[in-house]
Coordinates of C-alpha atoms and ligand atoms in Angstrom, one line a residue:
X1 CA 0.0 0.0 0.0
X2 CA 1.6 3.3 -0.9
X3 CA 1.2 6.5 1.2
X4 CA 0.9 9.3 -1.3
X5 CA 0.7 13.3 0.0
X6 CA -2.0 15.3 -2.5
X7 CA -3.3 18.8 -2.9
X8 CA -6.2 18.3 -4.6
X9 CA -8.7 15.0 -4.2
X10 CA -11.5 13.4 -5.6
X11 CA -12.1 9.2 -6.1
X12 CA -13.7 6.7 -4.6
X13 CA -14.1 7.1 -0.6
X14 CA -12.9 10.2 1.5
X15 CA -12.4 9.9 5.4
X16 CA -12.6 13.5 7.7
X17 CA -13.1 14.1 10.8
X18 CA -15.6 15.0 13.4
X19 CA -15.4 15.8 16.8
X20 CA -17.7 14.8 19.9
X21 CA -20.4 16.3 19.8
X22 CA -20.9 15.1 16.5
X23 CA -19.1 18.6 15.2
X24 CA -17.5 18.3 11.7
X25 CA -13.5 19.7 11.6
X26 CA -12.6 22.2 9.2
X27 CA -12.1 19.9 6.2
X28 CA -15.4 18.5 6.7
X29 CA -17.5 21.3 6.9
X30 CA -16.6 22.1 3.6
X31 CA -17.2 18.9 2.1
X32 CA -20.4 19.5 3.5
X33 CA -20.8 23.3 2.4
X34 CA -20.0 21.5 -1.1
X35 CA -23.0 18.9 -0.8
X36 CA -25.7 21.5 0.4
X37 CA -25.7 20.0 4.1
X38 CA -26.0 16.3 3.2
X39 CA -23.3 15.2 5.1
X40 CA -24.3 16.9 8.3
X41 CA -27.8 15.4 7.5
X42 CA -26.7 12.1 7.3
X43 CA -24.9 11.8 10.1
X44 CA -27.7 12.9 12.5
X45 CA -30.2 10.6 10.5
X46 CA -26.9 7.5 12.1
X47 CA -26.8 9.5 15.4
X48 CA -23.2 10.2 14.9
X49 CA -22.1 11.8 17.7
X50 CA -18.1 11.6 17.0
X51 CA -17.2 9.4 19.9
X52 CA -13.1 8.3 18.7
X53 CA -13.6 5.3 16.4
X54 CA -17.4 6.1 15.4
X55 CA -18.1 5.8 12.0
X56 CA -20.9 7.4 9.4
X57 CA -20.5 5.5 5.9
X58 CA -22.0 8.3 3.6
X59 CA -22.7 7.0 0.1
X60 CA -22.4 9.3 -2.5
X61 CA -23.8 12.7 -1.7
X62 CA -24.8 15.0 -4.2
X63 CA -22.1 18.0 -4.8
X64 CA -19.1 16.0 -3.8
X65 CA -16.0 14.6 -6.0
X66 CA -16.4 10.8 -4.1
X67 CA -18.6 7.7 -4.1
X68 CA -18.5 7.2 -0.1
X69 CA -17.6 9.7 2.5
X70 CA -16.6 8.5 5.9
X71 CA -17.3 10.7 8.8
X72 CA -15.2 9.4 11.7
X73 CA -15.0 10.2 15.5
X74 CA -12.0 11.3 16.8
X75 CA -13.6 11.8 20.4
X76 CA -13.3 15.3 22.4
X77 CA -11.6 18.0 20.1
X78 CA -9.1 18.8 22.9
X79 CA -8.2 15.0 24.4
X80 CA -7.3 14.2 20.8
X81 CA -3.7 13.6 20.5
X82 CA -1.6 12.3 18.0
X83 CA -2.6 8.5 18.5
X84 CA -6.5 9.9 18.4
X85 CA -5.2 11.0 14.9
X86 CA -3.6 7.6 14.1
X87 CA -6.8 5.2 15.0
X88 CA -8.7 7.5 13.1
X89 CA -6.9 6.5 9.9
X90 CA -6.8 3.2 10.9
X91 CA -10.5 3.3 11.2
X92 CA -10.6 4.3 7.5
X93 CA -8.3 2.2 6.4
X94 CA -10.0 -0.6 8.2
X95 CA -13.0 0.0 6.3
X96 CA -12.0 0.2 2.8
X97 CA -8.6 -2.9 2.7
X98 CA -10.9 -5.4 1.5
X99 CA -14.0 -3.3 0.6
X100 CA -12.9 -3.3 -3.6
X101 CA -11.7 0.2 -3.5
X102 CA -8.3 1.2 -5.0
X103 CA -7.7 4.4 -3.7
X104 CA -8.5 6.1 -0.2
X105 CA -8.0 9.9 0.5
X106 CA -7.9 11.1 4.1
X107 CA -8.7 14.4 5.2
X108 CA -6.6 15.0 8.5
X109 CA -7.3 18.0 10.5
X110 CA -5.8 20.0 12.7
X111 CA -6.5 19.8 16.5
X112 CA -5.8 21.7 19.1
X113 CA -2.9 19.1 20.8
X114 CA -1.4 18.3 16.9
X115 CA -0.4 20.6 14.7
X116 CA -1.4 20.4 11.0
X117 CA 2.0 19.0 9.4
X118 CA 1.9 16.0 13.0
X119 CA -2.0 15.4 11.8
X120 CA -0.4 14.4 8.3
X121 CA 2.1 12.3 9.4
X122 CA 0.7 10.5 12.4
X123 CA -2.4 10.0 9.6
X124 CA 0.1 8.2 7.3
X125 CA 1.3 5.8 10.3
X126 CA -2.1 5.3 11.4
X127 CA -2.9 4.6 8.0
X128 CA 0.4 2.1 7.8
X129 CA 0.2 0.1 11.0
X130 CA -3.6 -0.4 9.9
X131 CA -2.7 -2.2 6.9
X132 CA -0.9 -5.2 8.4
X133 CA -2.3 -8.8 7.7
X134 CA -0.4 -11.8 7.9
X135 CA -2.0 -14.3 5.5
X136 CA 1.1 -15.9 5.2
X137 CA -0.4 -19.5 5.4
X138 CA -3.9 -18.3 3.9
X139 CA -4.0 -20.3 0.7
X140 CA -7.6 -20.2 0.0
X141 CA -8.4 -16.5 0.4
X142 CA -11.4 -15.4 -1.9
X143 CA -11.1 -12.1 -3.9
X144 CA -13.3 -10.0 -1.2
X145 CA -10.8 -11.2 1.8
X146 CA -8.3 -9.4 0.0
X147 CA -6.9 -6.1 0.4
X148 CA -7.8 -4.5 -3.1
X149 CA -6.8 -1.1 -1.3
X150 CA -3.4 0.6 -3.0
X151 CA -3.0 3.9 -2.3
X152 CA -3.7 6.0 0.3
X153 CA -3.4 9.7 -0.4
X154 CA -3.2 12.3 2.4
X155 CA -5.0 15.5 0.7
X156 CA -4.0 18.9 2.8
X157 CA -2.0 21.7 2.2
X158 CA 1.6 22.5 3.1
X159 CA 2.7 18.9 2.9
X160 CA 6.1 19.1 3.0
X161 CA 6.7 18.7 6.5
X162 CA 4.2 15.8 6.9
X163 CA 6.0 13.8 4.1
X164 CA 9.5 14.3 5.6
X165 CA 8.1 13.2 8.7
X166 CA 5.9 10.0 7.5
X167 CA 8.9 9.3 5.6
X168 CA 10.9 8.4 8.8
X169 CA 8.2 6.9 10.2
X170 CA 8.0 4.4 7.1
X171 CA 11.1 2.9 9.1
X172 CA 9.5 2.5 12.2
X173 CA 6.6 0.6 10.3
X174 CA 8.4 -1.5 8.7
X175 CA 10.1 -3.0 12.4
X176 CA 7.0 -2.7 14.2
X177 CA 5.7 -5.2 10.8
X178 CA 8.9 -7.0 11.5
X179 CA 7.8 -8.0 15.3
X180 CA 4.6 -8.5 14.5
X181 CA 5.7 -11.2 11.6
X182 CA 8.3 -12.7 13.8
X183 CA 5.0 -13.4 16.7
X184 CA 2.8 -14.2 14.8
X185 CA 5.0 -17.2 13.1
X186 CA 4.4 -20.9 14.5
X187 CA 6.3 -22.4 16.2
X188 CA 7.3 -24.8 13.5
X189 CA 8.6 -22.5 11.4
X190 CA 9.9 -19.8 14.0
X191 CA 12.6 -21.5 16.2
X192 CA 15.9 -20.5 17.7
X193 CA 17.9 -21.3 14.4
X194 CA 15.3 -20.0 11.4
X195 CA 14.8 -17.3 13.9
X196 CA 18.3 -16.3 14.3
X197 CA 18.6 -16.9 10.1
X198 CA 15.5 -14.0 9.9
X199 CA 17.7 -11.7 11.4
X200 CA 21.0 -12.5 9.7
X201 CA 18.8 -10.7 6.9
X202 CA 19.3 -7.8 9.2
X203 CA 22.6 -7.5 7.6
X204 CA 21.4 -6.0 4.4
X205 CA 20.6 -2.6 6.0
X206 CA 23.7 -2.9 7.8
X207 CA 23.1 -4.2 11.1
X208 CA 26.1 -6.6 12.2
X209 CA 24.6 -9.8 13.8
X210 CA 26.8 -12.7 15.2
X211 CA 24.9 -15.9 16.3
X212 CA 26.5 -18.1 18.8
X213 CA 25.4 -21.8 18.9
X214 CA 25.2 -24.1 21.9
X215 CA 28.6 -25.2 22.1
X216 CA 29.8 -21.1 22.2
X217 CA 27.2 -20.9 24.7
X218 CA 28.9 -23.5 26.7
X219 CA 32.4 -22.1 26.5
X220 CA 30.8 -18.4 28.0
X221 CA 29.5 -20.5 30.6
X222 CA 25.9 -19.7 29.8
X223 CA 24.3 -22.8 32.3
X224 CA 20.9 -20.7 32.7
X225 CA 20.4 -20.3 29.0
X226 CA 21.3 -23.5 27.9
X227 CA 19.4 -25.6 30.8
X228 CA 16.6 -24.5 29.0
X229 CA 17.5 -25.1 25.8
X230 CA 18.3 -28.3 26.2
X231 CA 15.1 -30.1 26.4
X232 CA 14.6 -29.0 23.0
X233 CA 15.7 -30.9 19.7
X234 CA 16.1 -27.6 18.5
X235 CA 19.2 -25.4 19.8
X236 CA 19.4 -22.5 21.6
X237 CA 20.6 -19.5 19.9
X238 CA 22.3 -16.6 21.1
X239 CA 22.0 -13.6 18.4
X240 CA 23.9 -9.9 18.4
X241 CA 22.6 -7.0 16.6
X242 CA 24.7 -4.3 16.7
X243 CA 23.9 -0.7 14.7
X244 CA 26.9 1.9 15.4
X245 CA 25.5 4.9 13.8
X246 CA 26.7 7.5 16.4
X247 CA 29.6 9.8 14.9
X248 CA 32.1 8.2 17.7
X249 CA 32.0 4.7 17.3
X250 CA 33.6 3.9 20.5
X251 CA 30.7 5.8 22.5
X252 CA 29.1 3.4 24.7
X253 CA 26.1 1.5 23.2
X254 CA 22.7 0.8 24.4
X255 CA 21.9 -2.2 25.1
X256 CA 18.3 -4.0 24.6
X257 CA 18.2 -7.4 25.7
X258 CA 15.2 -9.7 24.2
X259 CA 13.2 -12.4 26.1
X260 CA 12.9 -15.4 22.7
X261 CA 11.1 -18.5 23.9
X262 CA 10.0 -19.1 20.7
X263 CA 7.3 -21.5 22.4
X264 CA 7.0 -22.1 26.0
X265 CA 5.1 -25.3 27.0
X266 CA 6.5 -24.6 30.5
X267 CA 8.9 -27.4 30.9
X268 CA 8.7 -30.4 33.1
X269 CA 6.3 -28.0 34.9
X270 CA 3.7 -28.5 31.7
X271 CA 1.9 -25.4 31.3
X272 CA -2.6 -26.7 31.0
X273 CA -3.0 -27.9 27.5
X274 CA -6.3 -24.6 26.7
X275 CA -5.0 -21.4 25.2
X276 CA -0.9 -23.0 25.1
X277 CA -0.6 -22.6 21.8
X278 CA -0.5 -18.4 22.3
X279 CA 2.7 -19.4 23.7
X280 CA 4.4 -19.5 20.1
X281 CA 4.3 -15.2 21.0
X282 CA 6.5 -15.9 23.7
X283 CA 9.0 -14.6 22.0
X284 CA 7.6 -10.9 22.2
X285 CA 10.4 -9.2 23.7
X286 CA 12.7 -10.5 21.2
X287 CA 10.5 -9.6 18.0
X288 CA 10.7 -6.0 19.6
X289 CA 14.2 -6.1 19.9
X290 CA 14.7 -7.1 16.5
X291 CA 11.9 -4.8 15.2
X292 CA 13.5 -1.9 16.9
X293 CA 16.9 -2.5 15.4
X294 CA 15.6 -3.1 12.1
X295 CA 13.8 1.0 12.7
X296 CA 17.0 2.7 13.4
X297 CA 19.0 1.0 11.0
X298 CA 16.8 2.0 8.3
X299 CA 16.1 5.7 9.2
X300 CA 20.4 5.6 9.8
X301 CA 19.8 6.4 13.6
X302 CA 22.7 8.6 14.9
X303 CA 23.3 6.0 18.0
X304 CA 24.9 3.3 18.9
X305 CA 22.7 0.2 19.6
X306 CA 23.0 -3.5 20.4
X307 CA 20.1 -5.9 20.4
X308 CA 20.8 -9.0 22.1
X309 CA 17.9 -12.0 22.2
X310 CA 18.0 -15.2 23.4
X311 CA 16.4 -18.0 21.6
X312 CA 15.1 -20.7 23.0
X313 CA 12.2 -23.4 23.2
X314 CA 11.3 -24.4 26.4
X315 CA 10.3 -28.2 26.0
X316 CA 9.8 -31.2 28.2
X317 CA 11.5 -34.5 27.5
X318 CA 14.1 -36.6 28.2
X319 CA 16.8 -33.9 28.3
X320 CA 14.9 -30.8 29.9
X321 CA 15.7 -30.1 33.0
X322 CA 14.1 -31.3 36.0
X323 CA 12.9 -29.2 39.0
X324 CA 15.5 -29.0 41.9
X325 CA 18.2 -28.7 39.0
X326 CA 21.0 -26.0 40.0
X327 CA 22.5 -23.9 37.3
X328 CA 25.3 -22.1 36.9
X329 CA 25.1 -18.5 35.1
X330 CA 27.6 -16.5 33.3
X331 CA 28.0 -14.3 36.1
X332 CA 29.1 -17.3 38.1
X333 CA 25.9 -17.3 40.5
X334 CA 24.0 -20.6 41.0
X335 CA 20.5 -21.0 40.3
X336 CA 18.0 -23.4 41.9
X337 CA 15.3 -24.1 39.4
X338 CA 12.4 -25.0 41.1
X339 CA 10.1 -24.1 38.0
X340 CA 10.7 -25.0 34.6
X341 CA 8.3 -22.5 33.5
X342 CA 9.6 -19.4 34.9
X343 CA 12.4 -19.6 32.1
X344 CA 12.2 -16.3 30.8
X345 CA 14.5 -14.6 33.9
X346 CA 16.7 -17.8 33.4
X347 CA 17.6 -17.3 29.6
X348 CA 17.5 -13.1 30.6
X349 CA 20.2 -13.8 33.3
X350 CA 22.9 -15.2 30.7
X351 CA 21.7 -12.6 27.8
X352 CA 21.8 -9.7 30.5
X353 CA 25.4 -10.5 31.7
X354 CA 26.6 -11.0 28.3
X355 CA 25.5 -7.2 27.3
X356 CA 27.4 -6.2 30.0
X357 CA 31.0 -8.2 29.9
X358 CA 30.7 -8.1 26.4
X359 CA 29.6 -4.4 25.1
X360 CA 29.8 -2.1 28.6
X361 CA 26.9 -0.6 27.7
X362 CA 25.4 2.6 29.1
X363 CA 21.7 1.4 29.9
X364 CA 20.8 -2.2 29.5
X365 CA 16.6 -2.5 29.1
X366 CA 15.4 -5.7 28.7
X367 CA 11.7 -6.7 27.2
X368 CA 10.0 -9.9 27.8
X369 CA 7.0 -11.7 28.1
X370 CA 7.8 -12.8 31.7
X371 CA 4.7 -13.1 33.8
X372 CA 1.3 -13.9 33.7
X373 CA 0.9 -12.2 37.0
X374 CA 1.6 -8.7 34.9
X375 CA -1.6 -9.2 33.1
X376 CA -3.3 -9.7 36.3
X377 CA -2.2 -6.3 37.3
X378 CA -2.3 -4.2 34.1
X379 CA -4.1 -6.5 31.6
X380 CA -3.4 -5.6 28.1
X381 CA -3.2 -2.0 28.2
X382 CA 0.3 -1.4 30.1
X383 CA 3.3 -2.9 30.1
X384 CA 5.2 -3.1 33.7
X385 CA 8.2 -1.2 34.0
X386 CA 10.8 -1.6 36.6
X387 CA 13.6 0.1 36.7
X388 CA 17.0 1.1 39.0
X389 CA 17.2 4.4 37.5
X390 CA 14.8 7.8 37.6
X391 CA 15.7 9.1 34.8
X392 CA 15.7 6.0 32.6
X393 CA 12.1 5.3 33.9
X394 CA 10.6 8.7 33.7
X395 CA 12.1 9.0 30.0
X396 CA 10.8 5.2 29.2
X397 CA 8.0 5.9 30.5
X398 CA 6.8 9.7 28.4
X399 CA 8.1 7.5 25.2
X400 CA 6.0 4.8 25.7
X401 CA 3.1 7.7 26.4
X402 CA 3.7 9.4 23.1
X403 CA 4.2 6.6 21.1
X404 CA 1.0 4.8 22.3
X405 CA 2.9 1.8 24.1
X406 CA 2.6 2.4 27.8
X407 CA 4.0 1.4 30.5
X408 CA 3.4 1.5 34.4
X409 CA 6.1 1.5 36.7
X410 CA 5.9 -1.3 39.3
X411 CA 8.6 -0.9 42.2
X412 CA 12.0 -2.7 43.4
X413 CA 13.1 -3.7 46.9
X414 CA 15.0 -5.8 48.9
X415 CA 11.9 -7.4 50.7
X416 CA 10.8 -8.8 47.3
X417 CA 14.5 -9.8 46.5
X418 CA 14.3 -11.6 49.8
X419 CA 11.6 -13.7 48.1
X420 CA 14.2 -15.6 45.6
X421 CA 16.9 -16.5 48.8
X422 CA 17.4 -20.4 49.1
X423 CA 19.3 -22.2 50.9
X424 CA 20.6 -24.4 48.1
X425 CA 22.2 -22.1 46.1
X426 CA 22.6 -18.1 45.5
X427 CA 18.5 -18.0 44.1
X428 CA 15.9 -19.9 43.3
X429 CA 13.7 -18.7 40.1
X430 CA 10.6 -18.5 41.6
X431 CA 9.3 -17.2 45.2
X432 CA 8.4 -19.5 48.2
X433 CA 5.0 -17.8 47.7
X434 CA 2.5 -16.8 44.7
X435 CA 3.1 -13.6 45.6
X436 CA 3.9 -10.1 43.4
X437 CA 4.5 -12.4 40.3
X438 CA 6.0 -9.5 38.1
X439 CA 7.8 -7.9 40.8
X440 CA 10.2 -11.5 41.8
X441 CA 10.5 -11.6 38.3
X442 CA 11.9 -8.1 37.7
X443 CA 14.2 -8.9 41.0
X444 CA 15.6 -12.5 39.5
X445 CA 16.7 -10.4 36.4
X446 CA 18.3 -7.3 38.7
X447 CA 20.0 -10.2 40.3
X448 CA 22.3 -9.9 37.0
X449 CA 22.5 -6.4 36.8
X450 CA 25.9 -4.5 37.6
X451 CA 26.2 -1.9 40.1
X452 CA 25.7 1.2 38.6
X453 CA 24.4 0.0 35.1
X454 CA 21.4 1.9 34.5
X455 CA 18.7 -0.6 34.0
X456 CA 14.9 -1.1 32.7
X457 CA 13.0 -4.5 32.5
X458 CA 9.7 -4.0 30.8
X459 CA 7.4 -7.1 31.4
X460 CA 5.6 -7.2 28.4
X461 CA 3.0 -10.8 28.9
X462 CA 0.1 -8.3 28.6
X463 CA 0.5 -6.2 25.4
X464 CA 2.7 -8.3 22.9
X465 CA -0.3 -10.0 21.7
X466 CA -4.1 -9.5 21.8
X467 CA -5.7 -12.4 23.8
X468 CA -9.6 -12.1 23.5
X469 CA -11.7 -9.7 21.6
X470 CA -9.5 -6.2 22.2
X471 CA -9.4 -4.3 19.0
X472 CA -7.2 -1.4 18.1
X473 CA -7.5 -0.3 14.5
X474 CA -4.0 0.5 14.3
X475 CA -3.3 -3.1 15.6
X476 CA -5.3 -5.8 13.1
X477 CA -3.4 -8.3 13.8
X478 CA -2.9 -10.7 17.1
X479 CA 0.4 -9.8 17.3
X480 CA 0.6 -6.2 18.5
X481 CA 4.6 -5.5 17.4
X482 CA 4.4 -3.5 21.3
X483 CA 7.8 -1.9 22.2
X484 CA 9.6 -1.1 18.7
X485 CA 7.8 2.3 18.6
X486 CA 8.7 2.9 22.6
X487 CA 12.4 1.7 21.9
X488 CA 12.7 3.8 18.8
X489 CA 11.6 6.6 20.5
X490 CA 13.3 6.3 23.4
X491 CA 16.5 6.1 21.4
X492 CA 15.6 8.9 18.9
X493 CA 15.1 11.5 22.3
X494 CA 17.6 10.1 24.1
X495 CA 20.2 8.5 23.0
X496 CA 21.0 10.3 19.3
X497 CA 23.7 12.2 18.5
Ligands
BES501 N1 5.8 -17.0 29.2 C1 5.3 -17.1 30.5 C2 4.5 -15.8 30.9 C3 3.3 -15.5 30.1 C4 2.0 -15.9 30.6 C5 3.3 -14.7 29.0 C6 0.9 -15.6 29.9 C7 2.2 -14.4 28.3 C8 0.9 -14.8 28.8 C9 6.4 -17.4 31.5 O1 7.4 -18.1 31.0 C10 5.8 -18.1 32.6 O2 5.4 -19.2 32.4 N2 5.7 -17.5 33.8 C11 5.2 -18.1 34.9 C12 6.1 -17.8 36.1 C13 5.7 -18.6 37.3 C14 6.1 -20.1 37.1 C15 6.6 -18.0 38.5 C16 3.8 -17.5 35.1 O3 3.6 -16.4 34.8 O4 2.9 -18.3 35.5
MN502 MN1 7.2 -20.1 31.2
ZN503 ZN1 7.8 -18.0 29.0

C-alpha cells in the first residue's frame, strides 16, 4: 500500500473528521458546504455523535468529488492527540482494505494538541500500521478477503513537512511489521535457528549480527540459557545486533536485551493444554528487539545500539531439566530451578550479563514476556516497568506515552528480593509464595544487573499480543509488534547524536 501526499482529491471514498459532539472539523464542513448539508444530514439521521472510532458511511452525496464519504470520531476535540489521529486513519483504512476500492483519500485535520504538518504524518502511520495482515499460510483467500486497497493519499495543504516526517516513520513501520511477523510465526517455522537466520537478513541494512550456537554458549559458561534449551531438539541461539551509527563509534552503546522463547510449554512444569498454543508469542520481547533494530537501522539512527535476544524453546523430555536442578550462570551465580516455567529470567540472566561483559553498555533495558501475573495487574493495556534508574524510567516511560505503548512503573526492593533466597544455592527462580509475580520476576533479572548500570525491564506478557476480543485499529493483527515504537523513541530522544 503506498502512502501518497496530494493537494487536490477526488475518487472513490474520502475519510474527515468529526469531533464529539458530532461537530465536523474544518475539512469536513466544507465537504459539506459543497453537498448543500448532506453530510451533516446524514450523520444525524446515524446519530453520529463523533465518539473516537465512530463511524458514518455516507454513500455518494450529491455535490461532492467521491462515491462514499466516511465521517469518523476522533472523540473530544481537545483530548485528541496524535494516536487519536492515528486510530482515526486506521479506522478508514479498516473500512476500505478489502471493501474493492483502490484508492483512499484522508482528510486529516488539525486539533488543538497536533499541529497540522503531525496530523499528516501520524495519519500516514495510522494509516500504515492499519494495513498489516499476515496471510502468510492463507492459501484459499477469496477475492473479497483481499486487500484490493493501494493507495492511500493524504490530501491537505503544506505537505512538505508531513512527508518528511511520515517518511521516517516508514522505518518504524516497517520493524513494528517485523515484530509483529516474527510473533505471529508458529512455532514450526519460528525456532531458535530460522529465527536467528531472519535476522542474519538484518545484515542488508547494515546491522552486524553474530549468532552463537550451543557449544559457544557453553564455553561463555551460559548454564541458565542452555538448561533451557536443552530439552529441546532444537538449539538455543544466542544472536547480536549491533547498529553503530553515532559519529564516535567507540561511545558506549545501548543495550536491549530480548526475552525469545519461541514456544514455551512450561517445561517439566507442563503449562494446562487450553490457550498454550499463544505461547508461540513468547518470543515478544525478542521480535521488539529485533523490530526496533531493524527501525533505526533504516532511518540511519545517529546511536549506537546492540540488540541482544535469546532464543530458546522451552520443552519437556528426556533432556529438559528437572525441577530442583541448580544452574550455573555466566556471572558465576548458582540457580536453583524450582520451575521450569519461569524460564524467561533464566535465559535473561545469561543474555543480560553478556550485554554487559561483552559491550559495557550505558543502559541495559530488557523486554520480555515474563509473567502472567503482569496481566493480572495491568491486563493488556500497560506494560510493567521496573527500573534502577529515575531518569531512565521517567524518559521510558513519556516515550511509551507518546508513542502509544505504555508502560506502568511497578517498584524494586530488597523485601521482594528476599523472596528468591534459598538455601541451596545463591536464588531460586521462583518465590516460596504466589506472591507479586511481576515484581520477583523483575528482582531475578536485577540479580544480573551491575552496580551502577542503568537498568529497565519491561514485562511485556500483557501487550505483545491480543488475547480475546480487544481491538485497536492500528493493531489488526494478534500480534501487536508492542515496544519497537517505545524503543525507537526512546533512542531517537535520548540517545541520538
Ligand atoms: N511465558 C510465560 C509468561 C506469560 C504468561 C506470558 C501468559 C504471556 C501470557 C512465562 O514463562 C511463565 O510461564 N511465567 C510463569 C512464572 C511462574 C512459574 C513463576 C507464570 O507467569 O505463571
Ligand atoms: Mn514459562
Ligand atoms: Zn515464558
Amino acid at each position: 500500500m503506498d502512502i501518497r501526499f496530494v493537494s487536490a482529491g477526488g475518487g472513490d471514498v474520502v475519510a474527515i473528521m468529526a469531533s464529539e459532539g458530532g461537530e465536523l472539523l474544518d475539512a469536513g464542513k466544507a465537504l459539506d458546504t459543497a453537498s448543500g448539508g448532506r453530510i451533516a444530514r446524514a450523520m444525524k439521521a446515524a446519530r453520529f455523535t463523533g465518539a473516537a472510532g465512530q463511524v458514518a458511511d455516507i454513500l455518494a452525496p450529491d455535490g461532492v468529488d467521491y462515491g462514499r464519504v466516511l465521517v469518523i470520531g476522533v472523540g473530544k476535540a481537545d483530548a485528541a492527540d496524535a494516536m487519536a489521529v492515528e486510530r482515526w486513519a486506521g479506522h478508514a483504512v479498516k473500512r476500505t482494505l478489502t471493501s474493492g476500492v483502490e484508492k483512499l483519500v484522508l482528510q486529516p485535520d488539525s486539533l488543538p494538541a497536533v499541529s497540522k504538518a503531525e496530523a499528516g504524518a501520524h495519519a500516514a502511520m495510522g494509516a500504515r500500521l492499519a494495513s498489516y495482515r499476515f496471510d502468510t499460510y492463507r492459501t484459499k483467500l477469496k477475492p473479497d478477503q483481499k486487500p484490493a486497497l493501494q493507495v492511500v493519499e493524504i490530501l491537505m495543504d503544506g505537505t512538505a513537512a508531513a512527508k518528511a516526517r511520515a517518511e521516517k516513520d516508514e522505518a518504524v513501520v516497517e520493524g513494528v511489521f517485523f515484530a509483529r511477523d516474527l510473533v505471529s510465526e508458529p512455532p514450526n517455522i519460528l525456532y531458535p535457528e530460522s529465527f536467528a537466520e531472519r535476522l542474519r537478513d538484518l545484515e542488508t541494512i547494515g546491522v552486524e549480527v553474530e549468532i552463537l550456537e550451543p557449544a559457544a554458549m557453553e564455553r561463555l559458561g551460559m548454564g541458565a540459557l542452555l538448561g533451557v534449551a536443552q530439552g529441546s531438539a532444537r538449539g538455543g541461539r544466542l544472536v547480536t545486533m549491533r547498529w553503530n551509527g553515532a559519529s564516535s563509534k567507540k561511545s558506549k552503546p545501548i543495550a536491549l536485551v530480548g526475552k525469545g522463547v519461541t514456544f514455551d510449554t512450561g517445561g517439566i512444569s507442563l503449562k494446562p493444554g487450553a490457550g498454550m498454543d499463544e505461547m508461540k508469542g513468547d518470543m515478544g520481547g525478542a521480535a521488539a528487539v529485533a523490530g526496533a533494530m531493524k527501525a533505526i537501522a533504516l532511518r540511519k539512527a545517529k546511536a549506537n545500539v546492540v540488540g541482544i535476544v535469546a532464543l530458546v524453546e522451552n520443552m519437556p523430555g528426556p533432556y529438559a531439566q528437572r525441577p530442583g536442578d541448580i544452574v550455573t550462570t555466566m556471572s558465576g551465580q548458582t540457580i536453583e530451578v524450582l520451575n521450569t516455567d519461569a524460564e524467561g529470567r533464566l535465559i535473561l540472566a545469561d543474555a543480560v550479563w553478556y550485554a554487559q561483559d561483552k559491550f559495557d553498555p550505558s543502559a541495559v533495558i530488557d523486554l520480555a514476556t515474563l509473567t502472567g501475573a503482569v496481566i493480572v495487574a495491568l491486563g493488556n493495556e500497560h506494560a510493567g516497568l521496573f527500573s534502577n534508574d529515575e531518569d531512565l524510567a521517567h524518559a521510558i516511560t513519556a516515550a511509551a506515552q507518546a508513542e502509544g505503548e505504555p508502560v506502568w512503573r511497578l517498584p524494586l526492593s530488597p523485601a521482594y528480593d528476599k523472596l528468591i533466597d534459598t538455601p541451596n544455592a545463591d536464588m531460586k527462580n521462583i518465590a516460596g509464595k504466589p506472591v507479586a509475580g511481576s515484581i520477583v520476576g523483575a528482582q531475578f533479572v536485577k540479580r544480573f544487573i551491575k552496580d551502577g548500570m542503568p537498568w529497565a525491564h519491561l514485562d511485556i506478557a500483557g501487550t505483545a499480543w491480543k488475547s480475546g476480543p480487544y481491538e485497536d485499529p492500528i493493531s489488526p493483527s494478534w500480534a501487536t509488534g508492542y515496544g519497537v515504537r517505545l524503543l525507537n523513541r526512546l533512542i531517537a530522544s535520548r540517545y541520538e547524536d
